[in-house]
XYZ file of C-alpha atoms in Angstrom:
775
model
C 53.267 -10.938 0.091
C 49.448 -12.012 0.894
C 50.775 -14.516 3.442
C 52.307 -11.711 5.837
C 49.196 -11.387 7.963
C 50.354 -11.789 11.393
C 49.038 -14.786 13.542
C 45.336 -13.888 14.556
C 44.501 -13.594 18.068
C 41.124 -14.700 19.488
C 39.096 -15.345 22.570
C 38.049 -18.653 24.268
C 34.506 -18.729 25.403
C 32.969 -18.348 28.838
C 31.954 -21.573 30.218
C 28.604 -21.758 32.247
C 26.796 -23.996 34.482
C 23.377 -25.056 33.984
C 20.735 -22.630 35.063
C 17.350 -23.621 34.848
C 14.570 -20.830 34.096
C 11.423 -23.135 34.355
C 11.034 -23.342 38.185
C 11.812 -19.765 39.422
C 10.019 -18.300 36.207
C 6.750 -20.255 36.746
C 6.802 -19.406 40.302
C 6.970 -15.787 39.586
C 4.573 -15.407 37.077
C 2.139 -17.370 39.170
C 2.914 -15.353 42.229
C 2.400 -11.915 40.495
C -0.033 -12.866 37.728
C -1.919 -15.941 39.166
C -2.482 -19.377 37.728
C -4.877 -18.279 35.198
C -1.886 -16.893 33.028
C -0.163 -19.838 31.083
C 3.363 -19.370 29.852
C 4.612 -22.569 30.282
C 5.556 -23.443 26.544
C 7.149 -19.729 26.379
C 9.278 -20.568 29.604
C 10.307 -23.688 28.096
C 11.404 -22.514 25.125
C 13.207 -19.632 26.539
C 15.194 -22.397 29.072
C 16.057 -24.448 25.822
C 17.432 -21.513 24.151
C 19.597 -20.856 26.972
C 20.933 -24.333 26.923
C 21.571 -24.221 23.209
C 23.449 -20.880 23.594
C 25.718 -22.456 26.265
C 27.486 -24.727 23.811
C 27.608 -23.445 20.182
C 29.786 -24.089 17.457
C 32.124 -21.701 15.538
C 29.634 -21.144 12.835
C 26.845 -18.734 11.641
C 24.427 -20.773 13.127
C 26.259 -20.601 16.437
C 26.299 -16.849 16.195
C 22.458 -16.900 15.341
C 21.706 -18.862 18.546
C 23.948 -16.672 20.620
C 22.137 -13.382 19.202
C 18.797 -14.868 19.586
C 19.551 -15.607 23.045
C 20.620 -12.068 23.904
C 17.644 -10.572 21.966
C 15.005 -12.398 24.183
C 17.161 -11.596 27.272
C 17.118 -7.893 26.242
C 13.212 -8.197 25.693
C 12.811 -9.768 29.317
C 14.899 -7.067 30.858
C 12.030 -4.564 30.142
C 9.200 -6.985 31.399
C 10.498 -8.910 34.422
C 12.837 -8.064 37.409
C 15.386 -10.863 38.367
C 16.689 -11.490 41.930
C 14.895 -11.642 45.324
C 11.864 -9.553 44.583
C 11.793 -11.183 40.780
C 12.643 -14.340 38.951
C 14.778 -15.856 41.683
C 17.694 -17.195 39.423
C 21.401 -16.984 39.436
C 23.793 -17.538 36.680
C 27.487 -18.931 36.945
C 30.049 -18.279 34.299
C 33.889 -18.911 34.099
C 36.538 -16.130 33.922
C 38.808 -17.098 30.740
C 41.639 -15.049 32.301
C 41.423 -17.053 35.521
C 40.130 -20.428 34.261
C 41.230 -22.392 37.505
C 39.263 -19.962 39.782
C 35.578 -20.635 40.792
C 32.864 -19.852 38.437
C 31.613 -16.028 39.158
C 27.913 -16.357 40.560
C 25.133 -13.473 40.316
C 21.514 -12.970 40.055
C 22.030 -10.239 37.628
C 20.486 -10.389 34.468
C 23.036 -7.714 33.194
C 25.557 -10.473 34.111
C 23.865 -12.903 32.241
C 23.557 -10.500 29.056
C 27.380 -9.295 29.215
C 28.440 -13.081 29.372
C 26.440 -13.891 26.412
C 27.843 -10.820 24.373
C 31.306 -11.575 25.429
C 30.666 -15.308 23.854
C 29.521 -13.662 20.919
C 32.804 -11.558 20.579
C 34.942 -14.867 21.334
C 33.054 -16.702 18.589
C 33.390 -13.870 16.039
C 37.101 -13.766 16.739
C 37.427 -17.335 16.325
C 35.505 -17.224 13.108
C 37.710 -14.539 11.889
C 40.903 -16.340 12.684
C 39.964 -19.439 10.755
C 38.823 -17.121 7.777
C 42.100 -15.353 7.711
C 44.323 -18.231 7.726
C 42.591 -19.286 4.318
C 44.205 -16.258 2.523
C 41.578 -15.782 0.005
C 39.753 -12.567 -0.911
C 36.195 -13.613 0.299
C 37.921 -14.941 3.788
C 39.543 -11.752 4.139
C 36.364 -9.863 3.799
C 34.375 -12.151 5.942
C 37.225 -12.165 8.510
C 37.320 -8.249 8.479
C 33.621 -7.978 9.083
C 33.732 -10.649 12.119
C 36.492 -8.548 13.433
C 34.604 -5.324 13.024
C 31.498 -6.684 14.963
C 33.596 -8.190 17.703
C 35.448 -4.769 18.339
C 31.934 -3.034 18.174
C 30.361 -5.352 20.614
C 33.557 -5.066 22.990
C 32.974 -1.438 23.035
C 29.447 -1.987 23.910
C 30.466 -4.389 26.834
C 32.819 -1.816 28.115
C 30.497 1.337 27.682
C 27.469 -0.492 29.084
C 28.557 -2.989 31.758
C 30.956 -1.083 33.795
C 30.664 -3.060 36.743
C 30.508 -6.421 35.561
C 32.398 -8.893 37.563
C 35.489 -11.226 36.420
C 38.721 -10.037 35.040
C 37.721 -10.713 31.603
C 34.989 -8.276 31.736
C 37.344 -5.617 33.108
C 37.119 -2.207 31.334
C 41.165 -2.219 30.427
C 40.754 -5.873 29.214
C 37.790 -4.851 26.814
C 39.612 -1.711 25.664
C 42.689 -3.957 24.740
C 40.724 -6.488 22.758
C 38.626 -3.669 21.278
C 41.914 -2.316 19.664
C 43.499 -5.649 19.165
C 40.491 -6.884 16.951
C 40.143 -3.642 15.201
C 43.629 -3.796 14.273
C 43.259 -7.412 12.651
C 40.586 -5.839 10.741
C 43.088 -3.499 9.278
C 45.342 -6.522 8.602
C 42.408 -8.232 6.475
C 42.413 -5.038 4.167
C 46.115 -5.240 3.658
C 45.746 -8.890 2.703
C 42.875 -8.047 0.360
C 44.843 -5.419 -1.223
C 47.702 -7.814 -1.718
C 45.394 -10.109 -3.624
C 43.377 -7.480 -5.474
C 46.704 -5.864 -7.020
C 49.864 -6.770 -8.589
C 53.115 -5.248 -7.526
C 52.732 -2.909 -10.350
C 49.397 -1.117 -9.390
C 49.263 -1.670 -5.657
C 48.805 1.626 -3.794
C 51.578 1.264 -1.291
C 51.213 4.724 0.054
C 47.669 3.764 1.079
C 48.727 0.410 2.322
C 51.580 1.945 4.511
C 48.989 4.277 6.201
C 46.673 1.375 6.877
C 49.518 -0.573 8.125
C 50.450 2.366 10.474
C 47.073 2.492 11.751
C 46.841 -1.420 12.599
C 50.264 -0.692 14.505
C 48.826 2.268 16.388
C 45.800 0.185 17.351
C 48.109 -2.651 18.644
C 50.188 -0.194 20.679
C 46.952 0.923 22.258
C 46.094 -2.644 23.237
C 49.480 -3.277 24.833
C 49.024 0.014 27.080
C 45.275 -1.405 28.161
C 46.637 -4.774 29.002
C 49.591 -3.212 30.820
C 47.158 -0.951 32.708
C 45.084 -4.347 34.206
C 45.367 -4.884 38.040
C 46.283 -7.842 38.542
C 48.476 -8.035 35.468
C 46.975 -9.230 32.355
C 48.117 -12.620 30.671
C 51.752 -11.607 29.655
C 51.432 -13.704 26.323
C 48.640 -11.249 25.483
C 51.028 -8.471 25.721
C 53.818 -10.347 23.834
C 51.364 -11.241 21.135
C 50.012 -7.506 20.838
C 53.641 -6.104 21.043
C 54.740 -8.708 18.354
C 51.991 -7.615 15.954
C 52.588 -3.876 16.562
C 56.207 -4.226 15.439
C 55.669 -6.364 12.363
C 52.800 -3.817 11.173
C 55.274 -1.147 11.942
C 58.014 -2.761 9.707
C 55.229 -3.458 6.944
C 54.276 0.096 7.166
C 58.016 1.298 6.653
C 58.009 -1.529 3.722
C 55.026 -0.175 2.032
C 56.143 3.495 2.123
C 59.536 2.486 0.620
C 57.648 0.921 -2.240
C 55.987 3.975 -2.642
C 58.905 6.251 -2.580
C 60.706 4.143 -5.397
C 57.548 4.675 -7.235
C 58.316 8.294 -7.075
C 61.945 7.696 -7.443
C 63.041 8.856 -4.164
C 65.656 6.506 -3.440
C 67.010 8.324 -0.469
C 63.753 8.095 1.401
C 62.929 4.460 -0.033
C 66.249 3.077 1.153
C 65.959 4.802 4.676
C 62.259 3.086 4.748
C 63.651 -0.256 3.941
C 66.540 -0.052 6.264
C 63.979 0.763 8.872
C 61.640 -2.009 8.047
C 64.488 -4.464 8.087
C 65.417 -3.264 11.698
C 61.755 -3.421 12.918
C 60.918 -6.582 11.139
C 63.959 -8.373 12.663
C 62.785 -7.414 16.376
C 59.245 -8.436 15.497
C 60.674 -11.935 14.097
C 62.245 -12.280 17.732
C 59.293 -11.295 19.611
C 57.215 -13.968 17.579
C 59.816 -16.811 18.549
C 59.234 -15.887 22.158
C 55.527 -16.651 22.305
C 54.946 -20.412 23.175
C 53.284 -22.603 20.728
C 51.121 -24.005 23.628
C 49.357 -20.565 23.840
C 45.779 -21.097 23.339
C 44.463 -17.943 22.081
C 46.439 -17.775 18.917
C 45.822 -19.549 15.711
C 48.448 -22.128 16.062
C 49.422 -22.973 12.559
C 49.955 -19.468 11.643
C 51.925 -19.053 14.916
C 54.234 -22.034 13.982
C 54.927 -20.701 10.563
C 55.044 -16.948 10.904
C 58.636 -16.440 12.465
C 60.213 -18.329 9.423
C 57.729 -16.440 6.862
C 59.123 -13.180 8.439
C 62.848 -14.324 8.121
C 62.336 -15.507 4.530
C 60.609 -12.135 3.812
C 63.645 -10.171 5.257
C 66.132 -12.409 3.606
C 64.609 -12.509 0.223
C 62.111 -9.830 -0.786
C 63.352 -7.125 1.476
C 67.014 -7.554 1.419
C 66.825 -8.085 -2.431
C 64.866 -4.754 -2.841
C 67.260 -2.926 -0.492
C 70.323 -4.065 -2.469
C 68.914 -2.847 -5.866
C 67.816 0.569 -4.485
C 71.173 0.777 -3.097
C 72.753 0.012 -6.436
C 70.291 2.240 -8.459
C 71.113 5.201 -6.225
C 74.907 4.683 -6.353
C 74.857 4.440 -9.871
C 71.846 6.484 -11.285
C 70.253 8.574 -8.741
C 72.869 9.612 -6.297
C 70.157 10.696 -3.563
C 71.015 11.423 -0.008
C 70.004 8.244 2.233
C 67.785 9.675 5.028
C 68.819 8.496 8.367
C 66.011 6.317 10.382
C 65.608 9.049 13.026
C 64.839 11.600 10.393
C 62.506 9.719 8.344
C 58.821 11.457 8.091
C 56.267 9.694 10.247
C 53.779 7.706 8.525
C 50.352 8.948 9.146
C 47.906 6.347 10.239
C 44.691 5.817 8.102
C 41.902 3.429 9.672
C 40.248 1.628 6.673
C 37.698 -0.149 8.476
C 35.672 1.174 11.763
C 33.969 -0.828 14.475
C 30.356 -2.178 13.827
C 27.697 -1.670 16.382
C 25.815 -4.709 17.377
C 22.778 -3.306 15.453
C 24.951 -4.135 12.342
C 25.967 -7.460 12.992
C 23.793 -8.573 10.021
C 24.584 -6.033 7.795
C 24.011 -2.315 7.086
C 21.429 -3.288 4.262
C 18.067 -4.955 5.646
C 20.109 -5.974 8.763
C 17.851 -4.732 10.987
C 14.929 -6.927 9.630
C 17.301 -9.914 9.440
C 18.184 -9.488 13.108
C 14.568 -9.374 14.123
C 13.905 -12.601 12.336
C 16.859 -14.262 13.925
C 15.425 -13.222 17.545
C 12.042 -13.780 16.637
C 9.062 -12.364 18.435
C 9.285 -11.498 22.080
C 8.174 -14.703 23.712
C 6.692 -12.633 26.668
C 5.084 -9.734 24.718
C 1.831 -10.451 26.404
C 3.538 -8.995 29.655
C 3.525 -5.037 29.225
C 5.712 -3.143 31.760
C 3.850 -1.081 34.015
C 6.229 1.922 33.113
C 5.607 1.243 29.480
C 1.617 1.062 30.013
C 1.724 4.263 31.999
C 3.544 6.075 29.169
C 1.278 4.611 26.424
C -1.535 5.855 28.446
C -0.359 9.450 28.601
C 0.464 9.008 24.700
C -2.928 8.079 24.063
C -3.936 11.454 25.885
C -1.764 13.107 23.334
C -2.972 11.729 20.554
C -6.579 12.368 21.752
C -5.654 16.038 22.192
C -4.506 16.076 18.705
C -7.430 14.815 17.270
C -9.651 17.047 19.336
C -8.031 20.133 18.388
C -8.473 19.334 14.679
C -12.261 18.361 15.048
C -12.689 21.346 17.090
C -10.987 23.397 13.999
C -13.076 21.540 11.525
C -16.136 22.656 13.104
C -15.083 26.040 13.348
C -14.273 26.293 9.798
C -17.465 24.666 8.705
C -19.391 27.129 10.909
C -17.522 30.309 9.343
C -18.260 28.997 5.944
C -21.915 28.701 6.715
C -21.721 32.306 8.363
C -20.129 33.630 5.061
C -22.774 32.039 2.952
C -25.692 33.110 5.116
C -24.397 36.656 4.898
C -23.570 36.489 1.145
C -27.197 34.749 0.353
C -26.401 33.862 -3.112
C -30.075 32.957 -3.865
C -31.355 36.092 -2.720
C -28.698 37.918 -5.297
C -30.085 35.449 -7.902
C -33.638 36.689 -7.169
C -32.573 40.206 -7.478
C -30.820 39.641 -10.873
C -34.109 38.047 -12.187
C -36.382 40.784 -10.739
C -37.273 42.629 -13.949
C -37.337 39.672 -16.079
C -40.551 38.303 -17.880
C -40.733 35.025 -15.956
C -41.900 36.060 -12.739
C -40.284 34.855 -9.476
C -41.645 33.599 -6.284
C -40.198 35.076 -3.134
C -37.873 32.545 -1.177
C -39.957 32.640 1.896
C -43.148 31.586 -0.175
C -40.984 29.076 -1.820
C -40.072 27.484 1.442
C -43.934 27.567 2.793
C -45.004 25.901 -0.433
C -42.693 22.964 -0.164
C -43.792 22.071 3.406
C -47.532 22.470 2.399
C -47.046 20.155 -0.681
C -46.276 17.111 1.285
C -49.269 17.375 3.242
C -52.864 17.345 1.879
C -54.853 19.067 4.269
C -58.365 18.505 2.506
C -57.784 14.635 2.537
C -56.265 14.403 6.009
C -59.358 16.340 7.647
C -61.691 13.945 5.853
C -59.660 11.119 7.276
C -60.373 12.348 10.862
C -64.228 12.380 10.633
C -64.073 9.090 8.806
C -61.894 7.767 11.637
C -64.199 9.186 14.367
C -67.462 7.456 12.910
C -65.673 4.091 12.370
C -64.616 4.027 16.071
C -68.046 4.994 17.164
C -69.396 2.107 15.158
C -66.859 -0.435 16.728
C -68.113 0.941 20.306
C -71.810 0.331 19.355
C -71.102 -3.031 18.100
C -69.254 -4.144 21.414
C -72.332 -2.428 23.675
C -74.509 -4.488 21.414
C -72.588 -7.938 22.100
C -72.885 -7.032 25.694
C -76.743 -6.288 25.546
C -77.320 -9.595 23.699
C -75.355 -11.445 26.305
C -77.113 -9.916 29.279
C -80.805 -10.754 27.788
C -79.896 -14.283 27.038
C -78.577 -14.524 30.743
C -81.819 -12.943 31.979
C -83.987 -15.524 30.302
C -82.390 -18.328 31.477
C -82.537 -16.919 35.007
C -85.989 -16.527 34.672
C -86.732 -19.927 33.612
C -84.338 -21.902 35.574
C -84.431 -19.845 38.722
C -81.848 -20.507 41.516
C -80.386 -23.622 39.323
C -79.044 -21.099 36.781
C -75.662 -20.355 38.374
C -74.001 -18.163 35.840
C -72.641 -14.809 37.242
C -74.640 -11.693 36.776
C -74.335 -9.863 33.311
C -74.345 -6.593 34.645
C -71.539 -7.214 37.064
C -69.684 -8.956 33.969
C -70.180 -5.952 31.768
C -69.667 -3.232 34.143
C -65.816 -2.641 33.460
C -66.304 -2.780 29.556
C -69.358 -0.270 29.817
C -67.170 1.941 31.763
C -64.178 2.059 29.371
C -66.449 2.509 26.508
C -68.434 5.319 27.839
C -65.196 7.078 28.497
C -64.109 6.611 24.970
C -67.509 7.819 23.775
C -66.851 11.035 25.831
C -63.513 11.521 24.616
C -64.526 10.569 21.175
C -67.276 13.278 21.335
C -64.977 15.876 22.637
C -62.187 14.800 19.349
C -65.202 15.347 17.158
C -65.829 18.773 18.308
C -61.960 19.551 18.035
C -62.138 18.020 14.502
C -64.978 20.327 13.487
C -63.101 23.311 14.919
C -60.022 22.322 12.788
C -62.085 22.067 9.943
C -63.584 25.472 10.342
C -60.201 26.825 11.126
C -58.884 25.425 7.559
C -61.795 26.510 5.716
C -60.767 30.013 6.433
C -57.195 29.620 5.068
C -58.390 26.834 2.411
C -57.994 29.608 -0.888
C -54.592 30.721 0.621
C -53.389 27.152 0.834
C -54.322 26.149 -2.487
C -52.978 29.434 -4.123
C -49.603 28.552 -2.286
C -49.634 25.014 -3.587
C -50.252 26.325 -7.392
C -47.275 28.295 -8.642
C -49.393 29.629 -11.541
C -51.926 31.302 -8.955
C -49.202 32.809 -7.220
C -47.640 34.267 -10.491
C -51.105 35.449 -11.318
C -51.480 37.459 -7.938
C -47.813 38.958 -8.416
C -48.438 39.960 -12.063
C -50.180 43.208 -11.624
C -47.454 44.441 -9.421
C -44.861 43.333 -11.532
C -46.084 44.814 -14.845
C -46.001 48.169 -13.159
C -42.212 48.199 -13.046
C -41.349 45.970 -15.866
C -38.944 47.362 -18.341
C -38.532 44.056 -20.225
C -40.973 45.241 -22.840
C -38.017 46.736 -24.565
C -36.540 45.743 -27.510
C -33.025 44.508 -27.435
C -31.920 47.280 -30.054
C -32.902 49.770 -27.265
C -31.037 48.604 -24.244
C -27.694 50.759 -24.243
C -24.407 48.977 -24.999
C -23.209 50.170 -21.770
C -26.341 48.551 -19.718
C -25.731 45.301 -22.140
C -22.084 45.002 -20.773
C -23.163 45.504 -17.184
C -25.971 42.766 -17.474
C -23.073 40.594 -18.900
C -20.567 41.387 -16.116
C -23.279 40.696 -13.737
C -23.982 37.227 -15.109
C -20.161 36.298 -14.924
C -20.017 37.388 -11.284
C -22.683 35.126 -10.352
C -21.650 32.306 -12.391
C -18.276 32.804 -10.610
C -19.899 32.930 -7.098
C -21.728 29.715 -7.728
C -18.710 27.937 -8.781
C -16.755 29.364 -5.887
C -19.422 28.196 -3.525
C -19.400 24.661 -5.018
C -15.879 24.413 -4.627
C -15.870 25.687 -0.961
C -18.816 23.160 -0.308
C -16.639 20.298 -1.784
C -13.932 20.920 0.970
C -16.460 19.491 3.667
C -16.744 15.902 2.758
C -12.915 15.947 2.053
C -12.160 17.533 5.479
C -14.366 14.877 7.020
C -12.978 11.894 5.355
C -9.472 13.071 6.402
C -10.822 13.665 9.967
C -12.064 10.087 10.235
C -8.654 8.779 9.187
C -7.091 10.956 11.666
C -9.207 9.439 14.311
C -8.689 5.915 13.318
C -4.870 6.477 13.022
C -5.054 8.031 16.665
C -7.207 4.958 17.901
C -4.834 2.198 16.501
C -1.686 3.962 17.228
C 0.592 2.106 19.687
C 4.039 3.038 20.792
C 4.621 0.297 23.211
C 7.528 -0.907 20.943
C 8.994 2.259 20.539
C 8.939 2.977 24.136
C 10.531 -0.219 24.733
C 13.394 0.338 22.152
C 13.835 3.917 23.568
C 14.595 2.274 27.061
C 17.473 0.334 25.590
C 19.308 3.337 24.552
C 20.160 4.253 28.110
C 22.333 7.385 27.747
C 21.047 8.258 24.197
C 17.559 7.570 25.011
C 15.137 10.476 24.627
C 12.879 11.799 27.408
C 9.107 11.073 27.327
C 8.103 14.607 25.941
C 10.660 14.247 23.100
C 9.614 10.776 22.219
C 6.143 11.934 22.030
C 6.772 14.837 20.257
C 8.640 12.544 17.440
C 5.834 10.046 17.472
C 3.351 12.640 16.973
C 5.021 13.685 13.700
C 3.486 10.507 11.866
C -0.022 12.646 12.079
C 1.473 15.424 10.229
C 0.591 14.366 6.710
C -3.246 14.032 7.719
C -3.047 17.348 9.832
C -0.968 19.035 7.074
C -4.041 18.072 4.535
C -6.550 19.478 7.027
C -4.582 22.752 7.203
C -4.221 23.313 3.467
C -7.972 22.795 3.279
C -8.541 25.496 5.951
C -6.048 27.849 3.827
C -7.888 27.083 0.640
C -11.260 27.811 2.163
C -9.949 31.295 3.359
C -8.906 31.940 -0.047
C -12.226 30.992 -1.772
C -14.223 32.736 0.780
C -12.260 35.971 0.308
C -12.697 35.794 -3.416
C -16.401 35.181 -2.901
C -16.396 38.316 -0.963
C -14.538 40.459 -3.309
C -16.844 38.968 -6.342
C -19.908 39.941 -4.312
C -18.668 43.237 -3.427
C -18.068 43.919 -7.277
C -21.531 42.781 -8.015
C -23.167 45.024 -5.588
C -21.245 47.836 -7.186
C -22.433 47.041 -10.664
C -25.081 49.675 -11.906
C -27.171 47.294 -13.497
C -27.390 45.170 -10.222
C -28.177 48.417 -8.369
C -31.020 48.929 -10.854
C -32.294 45.475 -10.495
C -32.105 45.718 -6.523
C -34.439 48.928 -6.702
C -36.873 46.921 -8.873
C -36.692 44.083 -6.447
C -37.338 46.060 -3.424
C -40.350 47.923 -5.202
C -41.671 44.397 -6.111
C -41.300 43.343 -2.513
C -42.987 46.557 -1.299
C -45.983 46.087 -3.228
C -46.154 42.414 -2.642
C -45.475 42.590 1.099
C -49.125 42.587 2.234
C -49.865 39.464 0.070
C -46.814 37.725 0.938
C -47.634 38.349 4.615
C -51.228 37.021 4.411
C -49.833 33.931 2.490
C -47.387 33.234 4.980
C -49.806 33.726 7.813
C -52.153 31.438 6.237
C -49.162 28.867 5.559
C -48.329 28.996 9.433
C -52.069 28.405 10.384
C -51.985 25.401 7.876
C -48.794 24.174 9.521
C -50.503 24.351 12.768
C -53.616 22.769 11.562
C -51.337 19.897 10.058
C -49.746 19.284 13.428
C -53.211 19.206 14.951
C -54.364 16.792 12.465
C -51.260 14.403 12.957
C -51.847 14.553 16.679
C -55.535 13.667 16.141
C -54.894 10.657 13.656
C -52.409 9.383 16.140
C -54.898 9.461 18.942
C -57.598 7.630 16.818
C -54.934 5.045 16.065
C -54.441 4.447 19.850
C -58.135 4.364 20.384
C -58.586 2.006 17.559
C -55.812 -0.413 18.721
C -57.476 -0.475 22.451
C -60.832 -0.987 20.973
C -59.218 -4.027 18.906
C -57.934 -5.653 22.179
C -61.387 -5.055 24.025
C -63.178 -6.727 21.287
C -60.937 -9.793 21.100
C -61.026 -10.002 24.973
C -64.881 -9.647 25.133
C -65.286 -12.301 22.333
C -62.919 -14.750 24.375
C -64.886 -13.849 27.725
C -68.386 -14.372 26.088
C -67.502 -17.706 24.500
C -66.164 -18.708 27.962
C -69.632 -17.880 29.574
C -71.485 -19.576 27.149
C -69.487 -22.863 27.701
C -70.072 -22.182 31.803
C -73.850 -21.872 30.594
C -73.790 -25.195 28.895
C -72.059 -27.072 31.714
C -74.647 -25.882 34.010
C -77.463 -27.367 31.792
C -75.580 -30.600 31.406
C -75.784 -30.979 35.160
C -79.590 -30.231 35.232
C -80.314 -32.639 32.715
C -78.789 -35.393 34.806
C -81.084 -34.717 37.430
C -84.236 -33.607 35.724
C -86.900 -36.178 34.204
C -87.846 -33.152 31.856
C -85.137 -33.664 29.164
C -87.003 -32.146 26.402
C -87.944 -28.994 28.352
C -84.150 -28.726 29.270
C -83.010 -29.589 25.894
C -85.387 -26.652 24.478
C -83.557 -24.140 26.857
C -80.246 -25.363 25.595
C -80.950 -24.656 21.847
C -81.651 -20.929 23.091
C -78.097 -20.436 24.047
C -76.842 -20.248 20.469
C -73.372 -21.854 21.296
């Protein structure tokens, strides 16, 4: 039973002539991109890949080579044009339906891709024929998969390459082989079923429907071949017709077996008679096919007519006689005539598989990518893709800017709510009648600023700096005076023979700058004195502000007049005690809520930074190219952008959840604050706080005024110290330069005396003068 599969049809491969990619490709790249672009190795690898694809074996390795070349062609089609303005290359392929005709020649890259896909279909069909003739379970599975892929690729060729030249790429021919290969895939299922089940447990009803489906596909194949103009190879039509008849006969046979299992002898006998008639016709059709035909698996074709004859004479005829005998003696069922037999519904067991599933459904995509390898020319990004990527980058920037603006708005709203609630002031109010005195917030802030600045020490430092600078200037002036005196003495003794320049001229620039500094230092000293006098007026207040115990002592008298804390705890009413407890609970809750809201800020900032990085690193070039390949099913740019932008949704949703959580917490803070302000105990404490504030208003105002004055003094002192620092640096430079100049003048004086000693007899007198130079 398992060897009743009909002879399998396969396609011969298209032959091609050598087409050299190297020279035209290199010329194009040099013309468009210049000689600085080095892609010689990639072009050579691409050219080698075509040469390998032109002559492959009927093996899995051959399939991989063809698919790899097609994948690289697919990549290439989105990066470079071919033809006159592009890569000037032509391709020549044979037509398998007209082998004696000249090769078809075109410059179209689509023609090259279609021819490679056709050879992939032919290779899969030959692999399937070899597997099916082995008659094993695994071989039937492998053959079925090859045929599913072959029919799916044939469908792709028919739908995507409508105007491809050549009869073998004709739409009707491709439709025919699509149905033919899909029908043979159904036969593989029947062969697998016959191995997997014995006669007693085989599902004959299912087998009948699958065989009917195969017969229907073969019938569609016949109609497609007959529709071709000019006419298709008649042997193709004969084979498809014979296969159709055989599968119709087997469908009737299987249905007869199914009816026998149900004890419906009349129907079973009718189907068996129909099967015998149809299979006899199929035998004649197979006998009419020549053995020299080069598109059918020859071992199967030579044996198949005899196989059908044996099956009819032994298995089918024997089963028919047995059924008729049982019906005559046992069942007495009315035999249904052939024309009245119910039509067997076809059931297609296997669908065509698209090219994307050539390497399986699970992990097939990753396997296919590994077979194709990296895009050899991925460095060349198409201009359309570059433009679309740029537009997409603008969209991602809009997404980030929108979230950034919303984060800033939420942070501002939080700060505004905190300022309006003023939790620290609420805490001041609730402690306003406690024995532990509180310092108003304004004074605390002023105190923190003054503690870091020690006015007394800084003012003393100002005077010390001024005195030090005046001493430095006096020292420099003294050096200039000493030099002038020595020069004058030598001039008086030696007269015109002393050639050293005049000291007044030498010292004039120094004296002028030093006198200017003395003048400004005098003005600065006057300013320092004014600052010191001004600080003396506020010194007591500043010292008070910097000492919390002194402030408490000043506030104590006003607090004691309104203090009720002298009450014994036993004297406090129970109701007031409960209100006090409620107030503390509400304050604690406010602190907790404020802390929870504040924690949202760093979390939001981290999420926003992650969103920014994701936006910056996002690249959809590959997605744009893949979308272009889909052609009719391709998304428009806006749809693709919308789909791609969804990848940012997790981070954006996290931010939006933070916004919602902040709103909930802030609303809860408002509600708690409102309840707190309605608490009678809080209202009582607020009255006490206001009384304290009014009583201490003048004191606080004076202290704050003094703190502002001290702050202004600190700024003046800082500027004064900065000025003195600048003057000190300049005086150090003057002192250094002057020292170098004085040393140089003394050397010049020594040189002058040395010359005089060579021409004068009074050596002793000159030597005495030299000792006066203090070199």
